[in-house]
Amino acid sequence: AAGVIQSPRHLIKEKRETATLKCYPIPRHDTVYWYQQGPGQDPQFLISFYEKMQSDKGSIPDRFSAQQFSDYHSELNMSSLELGDSALYFCASSSRGGTYEQYFGPGTRLTVT
Amino acid sequence: QKEVEQDPGPLSVPEGAIVSLNCTYSNSAFQYFMWYRQYSRKGPELLMCTYSSGNKEDGRFTAQVDKSSKYISLFIRDSQPSDSATYLCAMRRISFGNEKLTFGTGTRLTIIP
């Protein structure tokens, strides 16, 4: 079965640079979620989108923005990167018309130097 | 105090043993309860999703929910070395626009051959 696709899988950036992470949800899933997981920590919710509209917002820094496009893929834009932004970034998707289960992608490992 | 508490372990058991993983939560608004398995540097993999109080079984895995005590458990029977991973409990509210998952800190499990 098709899963959530994330790209790139690894990204190395310098401080103050910009990064864009992409997420392609499972086909027919209409909701996308972004989570950040620091080393040894549990995933922390950043933001979610349903039908291209922001549906929920967590502890996402103002330097970050995200959107969902008409084909339901989503992008997380991160500007003025800081060393503390180094983490695994996961995208998850679900279908409101189905169950409430969220399926996670493989993640993007961001390293800020 | 975190909304979801989970014993971080580490937990080591011999192959074939029954494993019990537990989480407690404080927010009675949580209505959906999930267990994820996460291998090192990989995305969380959904194992079980439950709504009602009671037991739900899937192969070697049994999820148990006690809403009156705000306590959930995951049991793994006939544990295998391939079950060695970090197990995360997660829960969410039921309302639209409030769908983010709140995770426990994860329990690192090692099955000893």
mmCIF file of C-alpha atoms in Angstrom:
data_model
loop_
_atom_site.group_PDB
_atom_site.id
_atom_site.type_symbol
_atom_site.label_atom_id
_atom_site.label_comp_id
_atom_site.label_asym_id
_atom_site.label_seq_id
_atom_site.Cartn_x
_atom_site.Cartn_y
_atom_site.Cartn_z
ATOM 1 C CA ALA A 1 0.000 0.000 0.000
ATOM 2 C CA ALA A 2 1.141 3.522 -0.718
ATOM 3 C CA GLY A 3 2.602 5.398 2.223
ATOM 4 C CA VAL A 4 3.389 8.982 3.086
ATOM 5 C CA ILE A 5 6.324 10.292 1.064
ATOM 6 C CA GLN A 6 8.682 12.947 2.353
ATOM 7 C CA SER A 7 11.507 14.714 0.608
ATOM 8 C CA PRO A 8 14.313 15.269 1.012
ATOM 9 C CA ARG A 9 15.220 12.532 3.459
ATOM 10 C CA HIS A 10 18.298 14.377 4.679
ATOM 11 C CA LEU A 11 19.093 18.071 4.582
ATOM 12 C CA ILE A 12 22.082 19.992 5.823
ATOM 13 C CA LYS A 13 21.821 23.764 6.127
ATOM 14 C CA GLU A 14 23.798 26.530 7.754
ATOM 15 C CA LYS A 15 22.473 28.945 10.340
ATOM 16 C CA ARG A 16 20.235 31.662 8.961
ATOM 17 C CA GLU A 17 19.557 29.701 5.769
ATOM 18 C CA THR A 18 16.132 28.590 4.534
ATOM 19 C CA ALA A 19 14.808 25.052 4.114
ATOM 20 C CA THR A 20 11.735 23.605 2.420
ATOM 21 C CA LEU A 21 10.411 20.180 3.345
ATOM 22 C CA LYS A 22 7.834 18.405 1.217
ATOM 23 C CA CYS A 23 5.162 15.860 2.100
ATOM 24 C CA TYR A 24 2.974 13.759 -0.166
ATOM 25 C CA PRO A 25 0.088 12.159 1.776
ATOM 26 C CA ILE A 26 -1.400 8.740 1.234
ATOM 27 C CA PRO A 27 -3.777 8.876 -1.774
ATOM 28 C CA ARG A 28 -7.297 10.032 -0.814
ATOM 29 C CA HIS A 29 -6.081 11.383 2.524
ATOM 30 C CA ASP A 30 -7.204 14.973 2.967
ATOM 31 C CA THR A 31 -5.437 15.992 6.169
ATOM 32 C CA VAL A 32 -1.727 16.540 6.662
ATOM 33 C CA TYR A 33 0.123 17.023 9.947
ATOM 34 C CA TRP A 34 3.689 18.144 10.656
ATOM 35 C CA TYR A 35 5.631 17.018 13.727
ATOM 36 C CA GLN A 36 9.126 17.788 14.978
ATOM 37 C CA GLN A 37 11.117 15.205 16.912
ATOM 38 C CA GLY A 38 14.324 16.206 18.678
ATOM 39 C CA PRO A 39 16.920 13.624 19.732
ATOM 40 C CA GLY A 40 15.508 11.323 22.395
ATOM 41 C CA GLN A 41 12.213 13.189 22.467
ATOM 42 C CA ASP A 42 8.667 12.418 21.451
ATOM 43 C CA PRO A 43 7.183 14.037 18.334
ATOM 44 C CA GLN A 44 5.814 17.531 18.902
ATOM 45 C CA PHE A 45 2.922 18.774 16.793
ATOM 46 C CA LEU A 46 3.622 21.818 14.623
ATOM 47 C CA ILE A 47 0.669 22.408 12.315
ATOM 48 C CA SER A 48 -2.026 20.635 10.295
ATOM 49 C CA PHE A 49 -4.088 21.262 7.165
ATOM 50 C CA TYR A 50 -7.446 19.973 6.014
ATOM 51 C CA GLU A 51 -8.575 20.635 2.462
ATOM 52 C CA LYS A 52 -5.832 23.238 2.028
ATOM 53 C CA MET A 53 -6.898 25.203 5.112
ATOM 54 C CA GLN A 54 -4.958 25.319 8.367
ATOM 55 C CA SER A 55 -6.911 23.150 10.807
ATOM 56 C CA ASP A 56 -4.792 23.188 13.964
ATOM 57 C CA LYS A 57 -1.629 24.867 15.164
ATOM 58 C CA GLY A 58 0.866 23.810 17.776
ATOM 59 C CA SER A 59 4.222 25.127 18.896
ATOM 60 C CA ILE A 60 5.396 26.222 15.479
ATOM 61 C CA PRO A 61 7.908 29.098 15.479
ATOM 62 C CA ASP A 62 6.963 32.231 13.570
ATOM 63 C CA ARG A 63 9.992 31.563 11.346
ATOM 64 C CA PHE A 64 8.194 28.501 9.998
ATOM 65 C CA SER A 65 5.262 28.488 7.617
ATOM 66 C CA ALA A 66 3.401 25.756 5.820
ATOM 67 C CA GLN A 67 0.708 25.231 3.273
ATOM 68 C CA GLN A 68 -1.255 22.480 1.575
ATOM 69 C CA PHE A 69 -1.712 22.541 -2.172
ATOM 70 C CA SER A 70 -4.582 21.520 -4.438
ATOM 71 C CA ASP A 71 -3.068 18.050 -4.939
ATOM 72 C CA TYR A 72 -2.984 17.732 -1.116
ATOM 73 C CA HIS A 73 0.773 17.719 -0.841
ATOM 74 C CA SER A 74 2.176 20.025 1.803
ATOM 75 C CA GLU A 75 5.362 22.038 2.248
ATOM 76 C CA LEU A 76 6.984 23.255 5.443
ATOM 77 C CA ASN A 77 9.122 26.350 4.940
ATOM 78 C CA MET A 78 11.712 27.152 7.570
ATOM 79 C CA SER A 79 13.617 30.424 7.514
ATOM 80 C CA SER A 80 16.439 31.918 9.579
ATOM 81 C CA LEU A 81 17.425 28.447 10.662
ATOM 82 C CA GLU A 82 18.900 28.002 14.118
ATOM 83 C CA LEU A 83 21.032 25.216 15.538
ATOM 84 C CA GLY A 84 18.066 24.154 17.680
ATOM 85 C CA ASP A 85 16.019 23.440 14.566
ATOM 86 C CA SER A 86 18.117 20.332 13.952
ATOM 87 C CA ALA A 87 15.638 17.476 14.309
ATOM 88 C CA LEU A 88 13.596 14.870 12.506
ATOM 89 C CA TYR A 89 10.552 16.357 10.819
ATOM 90 C CA PHE A 90 7.660 14.009 10.203
ATOM 91 C CA CYS A 91 4.620 14.422 8.085
ATOM 92 C CA ALA A 92 1.517 12.335 8.795
ATOM 93 C CA SER A 93 -1.751 12.036 6.910
ATOM 94 C CA SER A 94 -5.270 10.901 7.645
ATOM 95 C CA SER A 95 -8.723 10.910 6.131
ATOM 96 C CA ARG A 96 -11.563 12.671 7.929
ATOM 97 C CA GLY A 97 -14.014 10.498 6.070
ATOM 98 C CA GLY A 98 -12.369 7.377 7.411
ATOM 99 C CA THR A 99 -10.817 6.516 10.729
ATOM 100 C CA TYR A 100 -8.877 8.926 12.888
ATOM 101 C CA GLU A 101 -5.617 7.085 12.381
ATOM 102 C CA GLN A 102 -2.570 9.116 11.415
ATOM 103 C CA TYR A 103 0.071 7.477 9.266
ATOM 104 C CA PHE A 104 3.581 8.839 9.398
ATOM 105 C CA GLY A 105 6.159 9.269 6.692
ATOM 106 C CA PRO A 106 9.836 8.305 7.004
ATOM 107 C CA GLY A 107 10.823 11.811 8.040
ATOM 108 C CA THR A 108 13.326 14.425 6.944
ATOM 109 C CA ARG A 109 16.469 14.709 9.039
ATOM 110 C CA LEU A 110 17.470 18.367 9.167
ATOM 111 C CA THR A 111 20.916 19.278 10.399
ATOM 112 C CA VAL A 112 21.733 22.942 10.919
ATOM 113 C CA THR A 113 25.432 23.761 11.236
ATOM 114 C CA GLN B 1 3.185 17.944 34.292
ATOM 115 C CA LYS B 2 2.853 16.370 30.860
ATOM 116 C CA GLU B 3 -0.619 15.442 29.652
ATOM 117 C CA VAL B 4 0.599 11.949 28.790
ATOM 118 C CA GLU B 5 3.028 10.047 30.995
ATOM 119 C CA GLN B 6 4.940 6.996 29.847
ATOM 120 C CA ASP B 7 7.721 5.074 31.558
ATOM 121 C CA PRO B 8 10.779 5.692 29.354
ATOM 122 C CA GLY B 9 12.440 2.426 30.304
ATOM 123 C CA PRO B 10 14.663 1.027 28.960
ATOM 124 C CA LEU B 11 12.915 -2.323 29.203
ATOM 125 C CA SER B 12 14.719 -5.577 28.404
ATOM 126 C CA VAL B 13 12.947 -8.927 28.287
ATOM 127 C CA PRO B 14 13.875 -12.378 26.964
ATOM 128 C CA GLU B 15 12.500 -13.581 23.667
ATOM 129 C CA GLY B 16 9.076 -15.174 24.015
ATOM 130 C CA ALA B 17 8.091 -13.155 27.083
ATOM 131 C CA ILE B 18 4.939 -11.076 27.380
ATOM 132 C CA VAL B 19 5.659 -7.351 27.317
ATOM 133 C CA SER B 20 3.446 -4.780 29.012
ATOM 134 C CA LEU B 21 3.740 -1.113 28.082
ATOM 135 C CA ASN B 22 1.685 1.541 29.815
ATOM 136 C CA CYS B 23 0.642 5.167 29.640
ATOM 137 C CA THR B 24 -1.444 7.409 31.853
ATOM 138 C CA TYR B 25 -3.076 10.642 30.851
ATOM 139 C CA SER B 26 -4.702 13.540 32.605
ATOM 140 C CA ASN B 27 -6.961 15.093 29.964
ATOM 141 C CA SER B 28 -10.386 13.448 29.810
ATOM 142 C CA ALA B 29 -10.940 15.086 26.394
ATOM 143 C CA PHE B 30 -8.686 12.460 24.823
ATOM 144 C CA GLN B 31 -10.911 9.963 23.064
ATOM 145 C CA TYR B 32 -8.681 8.123 20.588
ATOM 146 C CA PHE B 33 -5.685 6.131 21.718
ATOM 147 C CA MET B 34 -2.898 4.824 19.533
ATOM 148 C CA TRP B 35 0.308 2.892 19.864
ATOM 149 C CA TYR B 36 3.200 3.468 17.516
ATOM 150 C CA ARG B 37 6.429 1.545 17.084
ATOM 151 C CA GLN B 38 9.478 3.529 16.074
ATOM 152 C CA TYR B 39 12.773 2.043 15.001
ATOM 153 C CA SER B 40 15.832 4.224 15.326
ATOM 154 C CA ARG B 41 15.739 7.192 12.946
ATOM 155 C CA LYS B 42 12.564 5.918 11.248
ATOM 156 C CA GLY B 43 9.012 7.195 11.153
ATOM 157 C CA PRO B 44 6.500 6.020 13.780
ATOM 158 C CA GLU B 45 4.547 2.976 12.572
ATOM 159 C CA LEU B 46 0.932 2.697 13.700
ATOM 160 C CA LEU B 47 0.271 -0.551 15.562
ATOM 161 C CA MET B 48 -3.110 -0.102 17.192
ATOM 162 C CA CYS B 49 -5.870 2.496 17.384
ATOM 163 C CA THR B 50 -8.705 2.231 19.899
ATOM 164 C CA TYR B 51 -11.638 4.349 20.952
ATOM 165 C CA SER B 52 -13.702 2.571 23.569
ATOM 166 C CA SER B 53 -12.644 1.279 26.919
ATOM 167 C CA GLY B 54 -11.809 -2.401 26.741
ATOM 168 C CA ASN B 55 -9.457 -4.614 24.778
ATOM 169 C CA LYS B 56 -8.574 -4.761 21.102
ATOM 170 C CA GLU B 57 -6.468 -7.577 19.722
ATOM 171 C CA ASP B 58 -4.415 -7.747 16.524
ATOM 172 C CA GLY B 59 -2.138 -10.732 16.175
ATOM 173 C CA ARG B 60 0.410 -10.699 18.975
ATOM 174 C CA PHE B 61 -0.648 -7.210 20.090
ATOM 175 C CA THR B 62 -3.447 -6.311 22.503
ATOM 176 C CA ALA B 63 -4.373 -2.738 23.317
ATOM 177 C CA GLN B 64 -6.273 -2.015 26.501
ATOM 178 C CA VAL B 65 -8.010 1.211 27.422
ATOM 179 C CA ASP B 66 -9.470 2.140 30.810
ATOM 180 C CA LYS B 67 -10.974 5.598 30.461
ATOM 181 C CA SER B 68 -12.193 5.688 34.054
ATOM 182 C CA SER B 69 -8.611 5.342 35.285
ATOM 183 C CA LYS B 70 -7.114 7.259 32.331
ATOM 184 C CA TYR B 71 -4.781 4.360 31.706
ATOM 185 C CA ILE B 72 -3.857 2.539 28.508
ATOM 186 C CA SER B 73 -1.687 -0.489 27.896
ATOM 187 C CA LEU B 74 -0.136 -2.423 25.041
ATOM 188 C CA PHE B 75 0.655 -6.094 25.491
ATOM 189 C CA ILE B 76 2.990 -7.967 23.170
ATOM 190 C CA ARG B 77 2.804 -11.758 23.306
ATOM 191 C CA ASP B 78 5.556 -14.109 22.181
ATOM 192 C CA SER B 79 7.964 -11.201 21.864
ATOM 193 C CA GLN B 80 10.536 -11.375 19.081
ATOM 194 C CA PRO B 81 13.926 -9.650 18.649
ATOM 195 C CA SER B 82 12.342 -7.713 15.765
ATOM 196 C CA ASP B 83 10.014 -6.104 18.335
ATOM 197 C CA SER B 84 13.026 -4.239 19.742
ATOM 198 C CA ALA B 85 12.143 -0.574 19.198
ATOM 199 C CA THR B 86 10.748 2.469 20.963
ATOM 200 C CA TYR B 87 7.002 2.281 21.612
ATOM 201 C CA LEU B 88 5.061 5.518 21.750
ATOM 202 C CA CYS B 89 1.544 5.929 23.036
ATOM 203 C CA ALA B 90 -0.406 8.764 21.463
ATOM 204 C CA MET B 91 -3.859 10.199 21.939
ATOM 205 C CA ARG B 92 -6.115 12.843 20.497
ATOM 206 C CA ARG B 93 -9.382 14.631 20.986
ATOM 207 C CA ILE B 94 -12.362 13.834 18.803
ATOM 208 C CA SER B 95 -13.290 17.294 17.570
ATOM 209 C CA PHE B 96 -12.417 18.599 14.138
ATOM 210 C CA GLY B 97 -9.748 21.236 14.269
ATOM 211 C CA ASN B 98 -8.259 19.590 17.307
ATOM 212 C CA GLU B 99 -6.766 16.478 15.826
ATOM 213 C CA LYS B 100 -3.132 16.694 16.823
ATOM 214 C CA LEU B 101 -1.589 13.701 18.530
ATOM 215 C CA THR B 102 -0.127 14.119 21.977
ATOM 216 C CA PHE B 103 2.588 11.559 22.558
ATOM 217 C CA GLY B 104 4.094 9.907 25.560
ATOM 218 C CA THR B 105 7.857 10.071 25.852
ATOM 219 C CA GLY B 106 8.243 6.515 24.493
ATOM 220 C CA THR B 107 9.508 3.288 26.045
ATOM 221 C CA ARG B 108 12.649 1.752 24.593
ATOM 222 C CA LEU B 109 12.184 -2.025 24.430
ATOM 223 C CA THR B 110 14.872 -4.628 23.813
ATOM 224 C CA ILE B 111 14.033 -8.289 23.275
ATOM 225 C CA ILE B 112 16.971 -10.479 24.170
ATOM 226 C CA PRO B 113 17.380 -13.591 21.954
#
